[in-house]
Coordinates of C-alpha atoms in Angstrom, one line a residue:
M973 CA 75.9 56.9 -30.3
F974 CA 79.2 56.5 -28.2
L975 CA 78.2 54.7 -25.5
A976 CA 80.1 53.5 -21.6
T977 CA 80.7 50.2 -23.3
D978 CA 83.0 51.5 -26.1
R979 CA 84.9 53.2 -23.5
I980 CA 85.9 50.4 -21.6
K981 CA 87.9 49.4 -24.4
V982 CA 90.2 52.1 -23.9
Y983 CA 91.1 51.6 -20.1
D984 CA 92.8 49.2 -18.5
F985 CA 90.2 48.9 -15.7
H986 CA 92.0 51.6 -13.0
T987 CA 89.4 52.3 -10.2
M988 CA 89.1 56.2 -11.1
E989 CA 88.5 55.5 -14.6
C990 CA 85.9 53.1 -14.3
M991 CA 84.1 55.9 -12.1
K992 CA 84.6 58.2 -14.8
I993 CA 82.7 55.6 -17.4
I994 CA 80.1 54.9 -14.6
Q995 CA 79.5 58.3 -14.2
S996 CA 79.3 59.1 -18.0
A997 CA 77.0 55.9 -18.8
F998 CA 74.4 57.3 -16.0
Q999 CA 74.4 61.1 -18.0
E1000 CA 74.0 59.2 -21.1
V1001 CA 70.8 57.3 -19.7
Y1002 CA 69.6 60.8 -17.9
F1003 CA 69.4 62.9 -21.5
H1004 CA 67.8 60.0 -23.5
C1005 CA 65.2 60.2 -20.9
L1006 CA 64.9 64.0 -21.5
I1007 CA 64.5 64.2 -25.1
K1008 CA 63.0 60.9 -26.2
R1009 CA 59.5 59.5 -25.9
R1010 CA 58.8 57.1 -22.4
R1011 CA 58.9 53.7 -24.3
Y1012 CA 61.6 54.6 -26.4
L1013 CA 63.0 55.8 -23.3
C1014 CA 62.4 52.6 -22.0
S1015 CA 63.9 50.7 -23.9
I1016 CA 67.2 52.7 -24.0
K1017 CA 67.4 52.8 -20.6
D1018 CA 67.1 49.4 -20.3
K1019 CA 70.1 48.8 -22.3
A1020 CA 72.0 51.1 -20.7
M1021 CA 71.6 49.7 -17.3
K1022 CA 72.0 46.5 -18.7
K1023 CA 75.6 47.9 -19.7
I1024 CA 76.4 49.6 -16.8
I1025 CA 75.7 46.1 -14.7
I1026 CA 78.2 44.5 -17.1
I1027 CA 80.8 47.6 -16.6
L1028 CA 80.4 47.0 -12.4
V1029 CA 80.6 43.2 -13.0
L1030 CA 84.0 43.6 -14.7
I1031 CA 85.3 46.3 -12.6
F1032 CA 84.6 44.5 -9.3
G1033 CA 85.0 40.8 -10.3
W1034 CA 88.6 41.5 -11.8
G1035 CA 89.2 43.5 -8.8
N1036 CA 88.2 40.8 -6.6
M1037 CA 90.5 37.9 -8.7
S1038 CA 93.6 40.7 -8.5
A1039 CA 93.3 40.3 -5.1
A1040 CA 92.9 37.1 -4.6
E1041 CA 95.9 36.4 -6.9
T1042 CA 98.8 38.6 -5.7
D1043 CA 99.6 40.4 -2.9
T1044 CA 102.2 43.6 -3.1
L1045 CA 105.1 44.3 0.0
S1046 CA 106.0 48.1 -0.2
L1047 CA 109.8 47.6 0.6
T1048 CA 112.0 50.0 1.7
L1049 CA 115.9 49.2 2.2
D1050 CA 115.9 49.6 5.9
G1051 CA 112.8 47.0 5.4
A1052 CA 114.7 44.6 3.5
I1053 CA 118.0 44.3 6.3
R1054 CA 115.2 43.6 8.6
L1055 CA 114.2 40.8 7.0
A1056 CA 117.3 39.5 6.1
H1057 CA 118.5 39.7 9.7
Q1058 CA 115.2 37.8 10.4
N1059 CA 114.5 35.1 7.7
S1060 CA 117.6 34.9 5.6
P1061 CA 119.2 31.1 5.6
S1062 CA 122.5 33.1 5.8
A1063 CA 121.6 34.6 9.2
Q1064 CA 120.2 31.2 10.0
S1065 CA 123.1 29.7 9.7
A1066 CA 125.3 32.9 11.4
R1067 CA 123.1 32.1 14.3
N1068 CA 123.8 28.9 14.8
T1069 CA 127.2 29.2 14.5
F1070 CA 127.7 31.6 17.3
L1071 CA 125.6 29.5 19.3
S1072 CA 127.3 26.7 18.8
A1073 CA 130.6 28.5 19.8
Y1074 CA 128.9 29.6 22.6
W1075 CA 127.8 26.6 23.8
N1076 CA 131.5 25.4 23.4
Y1077 CA 132.8 28.0 25.6
R1078 CA 130.2 26.9 28.1
Y1079 CA 131.4 24.1 28.0
Y1080 CA 135.0 25.1 28.6
R1081 CA 134.3 27.2 31.4
A1082 CA 132.9 24.1 33.2
N1083 CA 136.2 22.6 33.0
Y1084 CA 137.4 25.0 36.0
L1085 CA 134.3 23.9 38.1
P1086 CA 134.0 21.6 40.8
S1087 CA 131.8 18.6 39.2
V1088 CA 130.2 16.0 41.5
T1089 CA 129.4 12.3 40.0
L1090 CA 127.2 9.4 41.7
T1091 CA 128.6 6.3 39.9
S1092 CA 127.2 2.4 40.5
S1093 CA 128.0 -1.0 39.0
P1094 CA 126.6 -3.7 40.5
Y1095 CA 126.9 -7.0 39.4
V1096 CA 126.1 -11.1 39.5
N1097 CA 128.6 -13.8 38.9
K1098 CA 127.6 -17.0 38.9
E1099 CA 130.4 -19.4 37.2
M1100 CA 133.6 -21.2 37.1
N1101 CA 136.7 -19.0 37.4
K1102 CA 140.3 -19.5 37.9
I1103 CA 141.1 -18.8 41.9
T1104 CA 144.9 -18.0 43.2
Q1105 CA 145.1 -19.7 46.6
S1106 CA 147.1 -18.8 49.7
D1107 CA 149.7 -21.3 49.3
G1108 CA 150.1 -20.0 45.5
T1109 CA 148.1 -22.7 43.9
A1110 CA 145.3 -22.0 41.4
M1111 CA 141.8 -23.9 41.0
F1112 CA 139.2 -23.2 39.3
I1113 CA 136.0 -22.7 41.5
R1114 CA 132.2 -22.1 41.4
Q1115 CA 131.1 -18.7 42.3
D1116 CA 127.8 -17.5 43.0
Q1117 CA 128.2 -13.9 43.8
F1118 CA 126.0 -10.5 43.8
G1119 CA 128.1 -7.3 44.5
A1120 CA 127.3 -3.9 44.6
D1121 CA 128.9 -0.4 44.7
L1122 CA 128.0 3.3 45.4
T1123 CA 130.8 6.1 45.1
L1124 CA 130.0 9.6 45.5
K1125 CA 133.0 11.9 43.7
I1126 CA 133.9 15.7 43.9
N1127 CA 136.1 16.5 41.5
Q1128 CA 138.1 19.9 40.8
N1129 CA 140.8 20.5 37.9
I1130 CA 144.0 22.9 38.6
S1131 CA 144.8 25.2 35.8
L1132 CA 147.9 26.2 37.1
T1133 CA 149.7 22.9 37.7
G1134 CA 147.1 20.9 34.9
G1135 CA 146.0 18.4 37.9
S1136 CA 143.3 17.4 39.8
F1137 CA 142.0 17.4 43.1
F1138 CA 139.1 14.7 44.2
L1139 CA 137.3 14.1 47.2
K1140 CA 135.3 10.8 47.3
S1141 CA 133.3 8.4 49.6
S1142 CA 132.5 5.0 48.5
L1143 CA 130.5 1.9 50.0
N1144 CA 130.4 -1.8 48.5
R1145 CA 128.8 -5.0 49.3
L1146 CA 129.4 -8.4 48.3
D1147 CA 127.0 -11.4 49.0
E1148 CA 127.9 -15.0 48.9
F1149 CA 124.8 -16.8 48.2
Q1150 CA 127.0 -20.6 48.4
H1151 CA 127.5 -19.7 52.0
G1152 CA 125.2 -17.2 52.7
T1153 CA 127.3 -14.3 53.7
T1154 CA 127.3 -10.9 53.2
A1155 CA 130.5 -8.3 53.8
Y1156 CA 130.4 -4.6 53.5
S1157 CA 133.5 -2.5 52.6
S1158 CA 133.5 1.8 53.1
Q1159 CA 136.0 4.2 52.8
P1160 CA 133.8 7.4 53.8
L1161 CA 136.3 9.9 53.3
V1162 CA 138.9 9.8 50.4
I1163 CA 141.6 13.1 49.5
G1164 CA 143.6 12.7 46.4
Y1165 CA 145.7 14.4 43.9
Q1166 CA 146.8 13.6 40.1
Q1167 CA 148.8 14.8 38.5
S1168 CA 151.0 15.0 34.9
L1169 CA 154.6 16.1 35.8
F1170 CA 156.6 17.6 33.0
G1171 CA 153.7 17.0 30.6
Y1172 CA 151.7 19.3 28.5
N1173 CA 149.0 21.6 30.6
S1174 CA 145.8 21.5 28.4
L1175 CA 144.0 23.6 31.4
K1176 CA 147.1 26.6 31.2
W1177 CA 146.4 26.2 27.2
D1178 CA 142.5 26.3 26.9
R1179 CA 142.5 29.4 28.9
K1180 CA 144.3 31.6 26.8
I1181 CA 143.0 29.8 23.8
E1182 CA 139.3 29.4 24.2
P1183 CA 138.3 33.5 25.7
I1184 CA 140.0 34.3 22.4
R1185 CA 137.9 32.0 20.1
F1186 CA 134.6 33.0 22.0
R1187 CA 135.5 36.5 21.1
E1188 CA 136.3 35.8 17.6
A1189 CA 133.3 33.9 17.3
K1190 CA 131.0 37.1 18.9
K1191 CA 132.4 39.4 16.4
Q1192 CA 132.4 37.1 13.9
Y1193 CA 128.6 36.8 14.1
A1194 CA 127.9 41.0 14.6
E1195 CA 130.4 41.1 11.0
T1196 CA 127.9 38.3 9.3
L1197 CA 125.1 40.0 10.0
E1198 CA 126.6 43.4 8.9
L1199 CA 127.7 41.5 5.7
I1200 CA 124.1 40.1 5.5
S1201 CA 123.4 43.8 5.2
A1202 CA 125.5 44.2 2.4
T1203 CA 123.9 41.4 0.7
A1204 CA 120.5 42.6 1.1
C1205 CA 121.7 46.0 -0.1
N1206 CA 122.6 44.2 -3.1
Q1207 CA 119.7 42.3 -3.7
F1208 CA 117.4 45.9 -3.2
F1209 CA 119.6 47.5 -5.8
T1210 CA 119.3 44.6 -8.3
L1211 CA 115.4 44.5 -8.1
A1212 CA 115.3 48.4 -8.0
S1213 CA 117.6 48.3 -10.9
A1214 CA 115.6 45.5 -12.6
Q1215 CA 112.4 47.8 -11.8
N1216 CA 114.1 50.8 -13.2
E1217 CA 114.4 49.0 -16.2
L1218 CA 111.1 47.8 -16.8
E1219 CA 110.0 51.7 -16.6
M1220 CA 112.9 52.8 -19.0
A1221 CA 111.6 50.3 -21.5
R1222 CA 108.4 51.1 -21.4
Q1223 CA 108.7 54.9 -21.6
N1224 CA 111.2 54.4 -24.3
F1225 CA 108.7 51.9 -26.0
A1226 CA 105.8 54.3 -25.9
S1227 CA 108.4 57.1 -27.0
A1228 CA 109.2 54.8 -30.0
D1229 CA 105.7 54.2 -30.6
T1230 CA 104.3 57.8 -31.0
L1231 CA 107.9 58.6 -32.9
Y1232 CA 107.2 55.9 -35.4
I1233 CA 103.4 57.2 -35.6
M1234 CA 104.1 60.7 -36.4
A1235 CA 107.1 59.7 -38.8
K1236 CA 104.7 57.7 -40.3
G1237 CA 102.6 60.7 -41.1
R1238 CA 106.0 62.5 -41.8
Y1239 CA 106.7 60.4 -44.5
E1240 CA 103.5 60.7 -46.4
I1241 CA 104.2 64.4 -47.0
G1242 CA 108.1 63.9 -48.0
T1243 CA 109.5 65.7 -44.5
I1244 CA 112.0 62.5 -44.1
T1245 CA 113.8 60.0 -45.8
E1246 CA 113.0 56.4 -45.9
N1247 CA 115.9 55.3 -44.3
E1248 CA 115.3 57.3 -40.7
M1249 CA 111.3 55.6 -41.4
L1250 CA 113.1 52.4 -41.4
Q1251 CA 115.3 53.0 -38.7
L1252 CA 112.3 54.3 -36.3
E1253 CA 110.4 51.5 -37.0
I1254 CA 113.3 49.1 -36.2
N1255 CA 113.6 51.4 -32.9
R1256 CA 110.4 50.4 -31.7
L1257 CA 110.5 46.7 -32.9
N1258 CA 114.0 46.6 -30.4
E1259 CA 112.2 48.9 -27.5
E1260 CA 108.9 46.5 -27.7
T1261 CA 111.6 43.6 -27.3
N1262 CA 113.5 45.5 -24.4
V1263 CA 110.4 45.6 -22.8
M1264 CA 110.0 41.8 -22.6
D1265 CA 113.1 41.5 -21.6
A1266 CA 113.0 43.8 -18.7
E1267 CA 109.4 42.0 -17.6
I1268 CA 111.6 38.4 -17.6
N1269 CA 114.5 40.1 -15.6
L1270 CA 112.2 42.0 -13.2
R1271 CA 110.6 38.2 -12.4
E1272 CA 114.0 36.9 -11.9
A1273 CA 115.2 39.8 -9.2
Q1274 CA 111.9 39.1 -7.4
Q1275 CA 112.5 35.5 -7.2
S1276 CA 115.9 36.1 -6.2
I1277 CA 115.1 39.0 -3.1
R1278 CA 111.9 36.7 -2.3
S1279 CA 114.7 33.5 -1.8
F1280 CA 116.8 35.7 0.4
L1281 CA 114.5 37.4 2.1
G1282 CA 112.6 34.4 3.0
L1283 CA 109.3 35.5 1.8
D1284 CA 106.4 33.8 -0.3
D1285 CA 106.8 33.2 -3.8
Y1286 CA 103.4 34.5 -4.8
L1287 CA 104.3 38.0 -2.9
E1288 CA 104.8 41.1 -5.4
I1289 CA 107.7 43.8 -4.2
G1290 CA 107.2 47.1 -4.9
L1291 CA 110.5 48.5 -3.9
T1292 CA 111.0 52.5 -2.3
V1293 CA 113.9 53.5 -3.2
P1294 CA 115.8 56.1 -1.6
D1295 CA 116.7 59.3 -3.7
S1296 CA 119.7 60.6 -1.4
V1297 CA 122.0 59.8 0.7
P1298 CA 123.4 61.2 4.2
D1299 CA 125.9 63.3 4.3
F1300 CA 128.6 62.4 6.5
E1301 CA 132.3 61.1 6.4
V1302 CA 134.0 58.8 8.3
P1303 CA 137.3 59.9 10.1
L1304 CA 140.4 57.4 9.0
H1305 CA 141.9 57.3 12.2
N1306 CA 138.6 56.7 14.7
A1307 CA 137.5 53.4 11.7
M1308 CA 141.0 51.8 12.5
A1309 CA 140.9 51.9 16.2
L1310 CA 137.5 50.6 15.7
A1311 CA 138.2 48.2 13.2
L1312 CA 141.4 46.7 15.7
S1313 CA 138.7 46.7 18.3
N1314 CA 135.8 45.4 17.1
S1315 CA 136.7 43.2 14.1
P1316 CA 137.2 39.5 14.6
D1317 CA 140.1 39.3 12.0
P1318 CA 143.0 40.5 15.1
E1319 CA 141.3 37.8 17.4
Y1320 CA 142.0 35.0 14.6
Y1321 CA 145.0 35.8 14.1
N1322 CA 146.0 36.0 17.8
R1323 CA 144.2 32.6 17.8
I1324 CA 146.3 31.0 15.3
V1325 CA 149.3 32.1 16.7
R1326 CA 148.3 30.7 20.5
Q1327 CA 146.9 27.7 18.9
C1328 CA 150.8 26.5 17.1
E1329 CA 152.2 27.8 20.7
S1330 CA 149.6 25.2 22.2
N1331 CA 151.1 22.3 19.7
L1332 CA 154.4 23.6 20.3
A1333 CA 154.2 23.0 24.0
Y1334 CA 152.4 19.2 23.3
A1335 CA 155.1 18.3 21.3
N1336 CA 158.2 19.1 23.7
A1337 CA 156.0 17.1 26.7
N1338 CA 155.9 14.2 24.0
A1339 CA 159.3 14.4 23.3
R1340 CA 161.0 13.9 26.7
M1341 CA 160.7 12.4 29.9
K1342 CA 157.2 11.9 31.2
A1343 CA 155.8 11.6 34.8
D1344 CA 152.6 10.4 36.4
L1345 CA 151.7 11.4 40.2
Y1346 CA 149.3 9.8 42.1
V1347 CA 148.5 10.4 46.0
Q1348 CA 145.4 9.3 48.0
F1349 CA 145.2 9.4 51.6
G1350 CA 141.7 8.1 53.3
L1351 CA 140.0 5.9 55.8
S1352 CA 138.3 2.6 55.1
Q1353 CA 136.8 -0.4 56.9
T1354 CA 135.3 -3.9 56.2
G1355 CA 132.1 -5.7 58.5
K1356 CA 129.4 -7.7 58.7
D1357 CA 127.0 -4.9 58.1
I1358 CA 127.5 -1.4 57.5
G1359 CA 127.6 -0.6 61.0
Q1360 CA 130.6 -2.1 61.3
S1361 CA 132.1 -1.0 57.9
L1362 CA 131.8 2.4 59.8
S1363 CA 133.1 1.5 62.8
H1364 CA 136.9 1.6 64.1
L1365 CA 137.9 3.2 60.7
L1366 CA 141.7 2.2 59.6
H1367 CA 143.7 4.9 58.3
Q1368 CA 144.9 4.3 54.5
E1369 CA 147.1 6.1 52.0
Y1370 CA 148.3 5.3 48.7
A1371 CA 151.1 7.0 46.5
S1372 CA 152.7 6.6 43.2
I1373 CA 154.7 7.6 40.3
T1374 CA 154.9 6.7 36.6
L1375 CA 157.8 7.0 34.8
S1376 CA 158.1 7.3 30.6
V1377 CA 161.7 7.9 29.3
P1378 CA 161.9 8.0 25.3
I1379 CA 165.4 6.0 24.7
L1380 CA 164.6 5.6 21.1
D1381 CA 162.4 6.8 19.3
W1382 CA 164.1 7.0 15.8
G1383 CA 163.9 11.2 15.6
R1384 CA 159.8 11.1 16.0
G1385 CA 159.7 13.2 18.8
R1386 CA 162.3 15.5 17.7
G1387 CA 160.8 15.8 14.3
K1388 CA 157.6 16.5 15.6
V1389 CA 158.9 19.6 17.8
K1390 CA 160.7 21.0 14.3
E1391 CA 157.4 20.5 12.4
A1392 CA 155.3 22.7 15.8
K1393 CA 158.2 25.0 15.7
S1394 CA 157.8 25.7 11.5
Q1395 CA 154.2 25.9 12.4
L1396 CA 154.4 28.8 14.5
A1397 CA 156.9 30.7 12.6
L1398 CA 154.5 30.2 9.3
A1399 CA 151.8 31.4 12.0
E1400 CA 153.0 34.6 13.0
T1401 CA 154.4 35.7 9.5
T1402 CA 150.7 35.0 8.3
A1403 CA 149.6 36.7 11.2
D1404 CA 152.0 39.7 10.6
Q1405 CA 150.7 39.7 6.8
G1406 CA 147.1 39.8 7.6
M1407 CA 147.2 42.2 9.6
N1408 CA 148.9 44.9 7.5
D1409 CA 146.6 43.6 4.8
F1410 CA 143.5 44.5 7.0
K1411 CA 144.8 47.9 7.9
Q1412 CA 145.4 48.9 3.9
N1413 CA 141.6 47.3 3.4
V1414 CA 140.3 49.3 6.3
E1415 CA 142.0 52.8 4.9
K1416 CA 141.0 51.8 1.3
L1417 CA 137.7 50.9 2.3
V1418 CA 137.0 54.1 4.1
M1419 CA 138.8 56.5 1.2
Q1420 CA 136.0 54.9 -1.1
F1421 CA 133.0 55.2 1.1
N1422 CA 134.1 59.1 1.6
M1423 CA 134.0 59.8 -1.9
Q1424 CA 131.2 57.7 -3.2
A1425 CA 128.8 60.0 -1.4
R1426 CA 130.1 62.7 -3.8
K1427 CA 129.8 60.2 -6.8
V1428 CA 126.0 59.5 -6.0
S1429 CA 125.6 63.1 -5.7
I1430 CA 127.1 63.8 -9.4
A1431 CA 125.2 60.5 -10.6
S1432 CA 121.7 62.2 -9.5
L1433 CA 122.4 65.5 -10.9
T1434 CA 123.7 64.0 -14.3
S1435 CA 120.0 61.5 -14.3
R1436 CA 117.9 64.9 -13.6
R1437 CA 119.9 66.9 -16.4
S1438 CA 119.8 64.2 -18.9
T1439 CA 116.4 63.7 -18.3
Q1440 CA 115.6 67.2 -19.3
R1441 CA 118.1 67.0 -22.1
H1442 CA 116.2 64.0 -23.6
S1443 CA 113.1 66.1 -23.1
V1444 CA 114.3 68.9 -24.8
A1445 CA 115.5 66.6 -27.6
M1446 CA 111.6 65.2 -28.2
K1447 CA 110.4 68.3 -28.7
L1448 CA 113.0 69.4 -31.4
F1449 CA 112.8 66.1 -33.2
V1450 CA 109.0 66.6 -33.3
M1451 CA 109.7 70.3 -34.9
G1452 CA 112.3 68.5 -37.4
R1453 CA 115.0 70.3 -35.5
I1454 CA 117.6 67.7 -34.9
G1455 CA 117.9 64.0 -36.9
I1456 CA 117.1 60.9 -35.2
L1457 CA 120.6 60.1 -34.4
D1458 CA 120.9 63.1 -32.2
L1459 CA 117.2 61.7 -30.5
M1460 CA 118.8 58.1 -30.0
N1461 CA 122.3 59.9 -28.1
A1462 CA 119.7 62.0 -25.7
V1463 CA 117.6 58.6 -25.2
N1464 CA 120.7 56.3 -24.4
E1465 CA 122.2 59.4 -22.0
K1466 CA 119.3 59.3 -20.1
N1467 CA 119.5 55.2 -19.7
V1468 CA 122.9 55.5 -18.8
A1469 CA 122.3 57.8 -16.3
K1470 CA 119.3 56.1 -14.5
R1471 CA 121.6 53.2 -14.1
S1472 CA 124.8 54.8 -13.3
F1473 CA 122.5 56.7 -10.3
I1474 CA 121.3 53.5 -9.3
A1475 CA 124.9 51.7 -9.3
A1476 CA 126.2 54.4 -7.5
M1477 CA 123.3 54.0 -4.7
R1478 CA 124.2 50.5 -4.9
T1479 CA 128.1 50.5 -4.1
Y1480 CA 127.3 53.9 -1.4
W1481 CA 125.4 51.5 0.7
S1482 CA 127.3 48.3 0.3
L1483 CA 130.3 49.9 1.0
Y1484 CA 128.9 51.2 4.1
Y1485 CA 127.8 48.0 5.8
T1486 CA 131.0 46.6 4.8
L1487 CA 132.4 49.3 6.7
R1488 CA 130.1 48.4 9.4
S1489 CA 130.9 44.5 9.4
M1490 CA 134.8 45.8 9.8
T1491 CA 134.1 48.4 12.8
A1492 CA 130.8 47.0 14.5
Y1493 CA 130.0 50.9 14.6
D1494 CA 127.1 53.2 13.1
F1495 CA 129.2 55.8 11.8
E1496 CA 125.7 57.2 10.6
H1497 CA 124.1 57.6 14.0
N1498 CA 127.7 57.9 15.9
T1499 CA 126.7 54.6 18.3
E1500 CA 127.9 51.0 18.3
I1501 CA 126.3 48.4 16.8
T1502 CA 125.0 45.8 19.5
N1503 CA 123.2 42.6 19.3
E1504 CA 120.5 40.9 22.3
E1505 CA 121.6 37.6 21.6
L1506 CA 125.3 38.4 22.3
L1507 CA 124.5 40.5 25.2
L1508 CA 122.7 37.9 26.7
S1509 CA 125.6 35.3 25.8
K1510 CA 128.0 37.6 27.8

């Protein structure tokens, strides 16, 4: 009798197959209840029911254990890219780099806004100090003092001249404990200006360079996200290729095993030679080894994409691979204009030239005469209390100019100027060459992308035709109309065609997202690529 427990050995505990086994077992019990005596029936029924219970325990126990051990994530290409933007270490690094550039730009902008500071430096002095007397002599006199001051200052930098305008108010108090006296000194209003004449104006050059640097950082961030998308595509299709290799290896092993079993029968009746028989056996062993290698490669590919996407190690990933690509072409002139406008490369070359010009201006300023101007006007007074120090205010004026003329520096200033000029010439040459290479790369990328869609179509058709040829070759081999070499050629062509199709898809999407990174434009939907963080930072 062929009972349900015997059937368990055939199936792999899939849900539908297990339900069929249970149904068959119940039919078996019912059949015995109709044709056997009651006592014998009960014993058979008990045995069958026990076996059914064992089956149910195995089914549900195995199912719960599998569910507890692994979870499966169904992942599409778009889903992989979204996860990469959210979780990948590369995206986090790019985000932090952009935020650093953003706050550096905020710091630069703050240099052109008024600043308000409140300072105070109280002190206690109890020591013997050398004090110069009114007649010019000096004596060591013990001092026992307490001093305090409070200053409020408003400062405004002037980018046009490189100087700064300030407005301040201060109050000082001095207590002499030996004499029991207190004195105040006030400056209710002081207006001043300080300026470096003939010197290097850092405010002017920062105004030229820092906006370029920030635009470069924004475009660099957008470019990096698209390059992360391209990397996610490579990771996605690497896993897809590994899954495809495992599927092909299992199919090839199943075919090789079937052919080997058939060949043994044909060998016994003498329709194939021993050499063909041995070749089929070797092919079966090789395909079994390929299955094991493909399983290892699949685990490595899954681990790699889990690490890149920031997923849990126990999570199994099942891919939904696209079977076609969008049908559109990218106009070269549009791509070139967008790349020149949105790529960080032009901003980078512009920035390095500006920085070299700034270094040249700094070297020129340090190589010639320098002068520092300081002018201050205000009101001041002293008194025994705060009221006296604020009444009958006296005018005060102060102006100074400091000159520094290099007479003999052994050519250091002149050498720095020559070096800065050489660096500027090198930067200009680098920028020109870099922009030419950039334009050529855009043109090359557009041409490759526009041709890649056709390559994907050809690879897809080749894969379908090679699968059909393999099926025909299998039938012809079973009929004995072709030899083992022809069959192996059909198998190899099918495998190569499937690999070529996945490789063509990988190349298409990698090219597409690389093109997006250079142009910051979605050509598929004809929209500009924007980012919320970038919009918030404007």
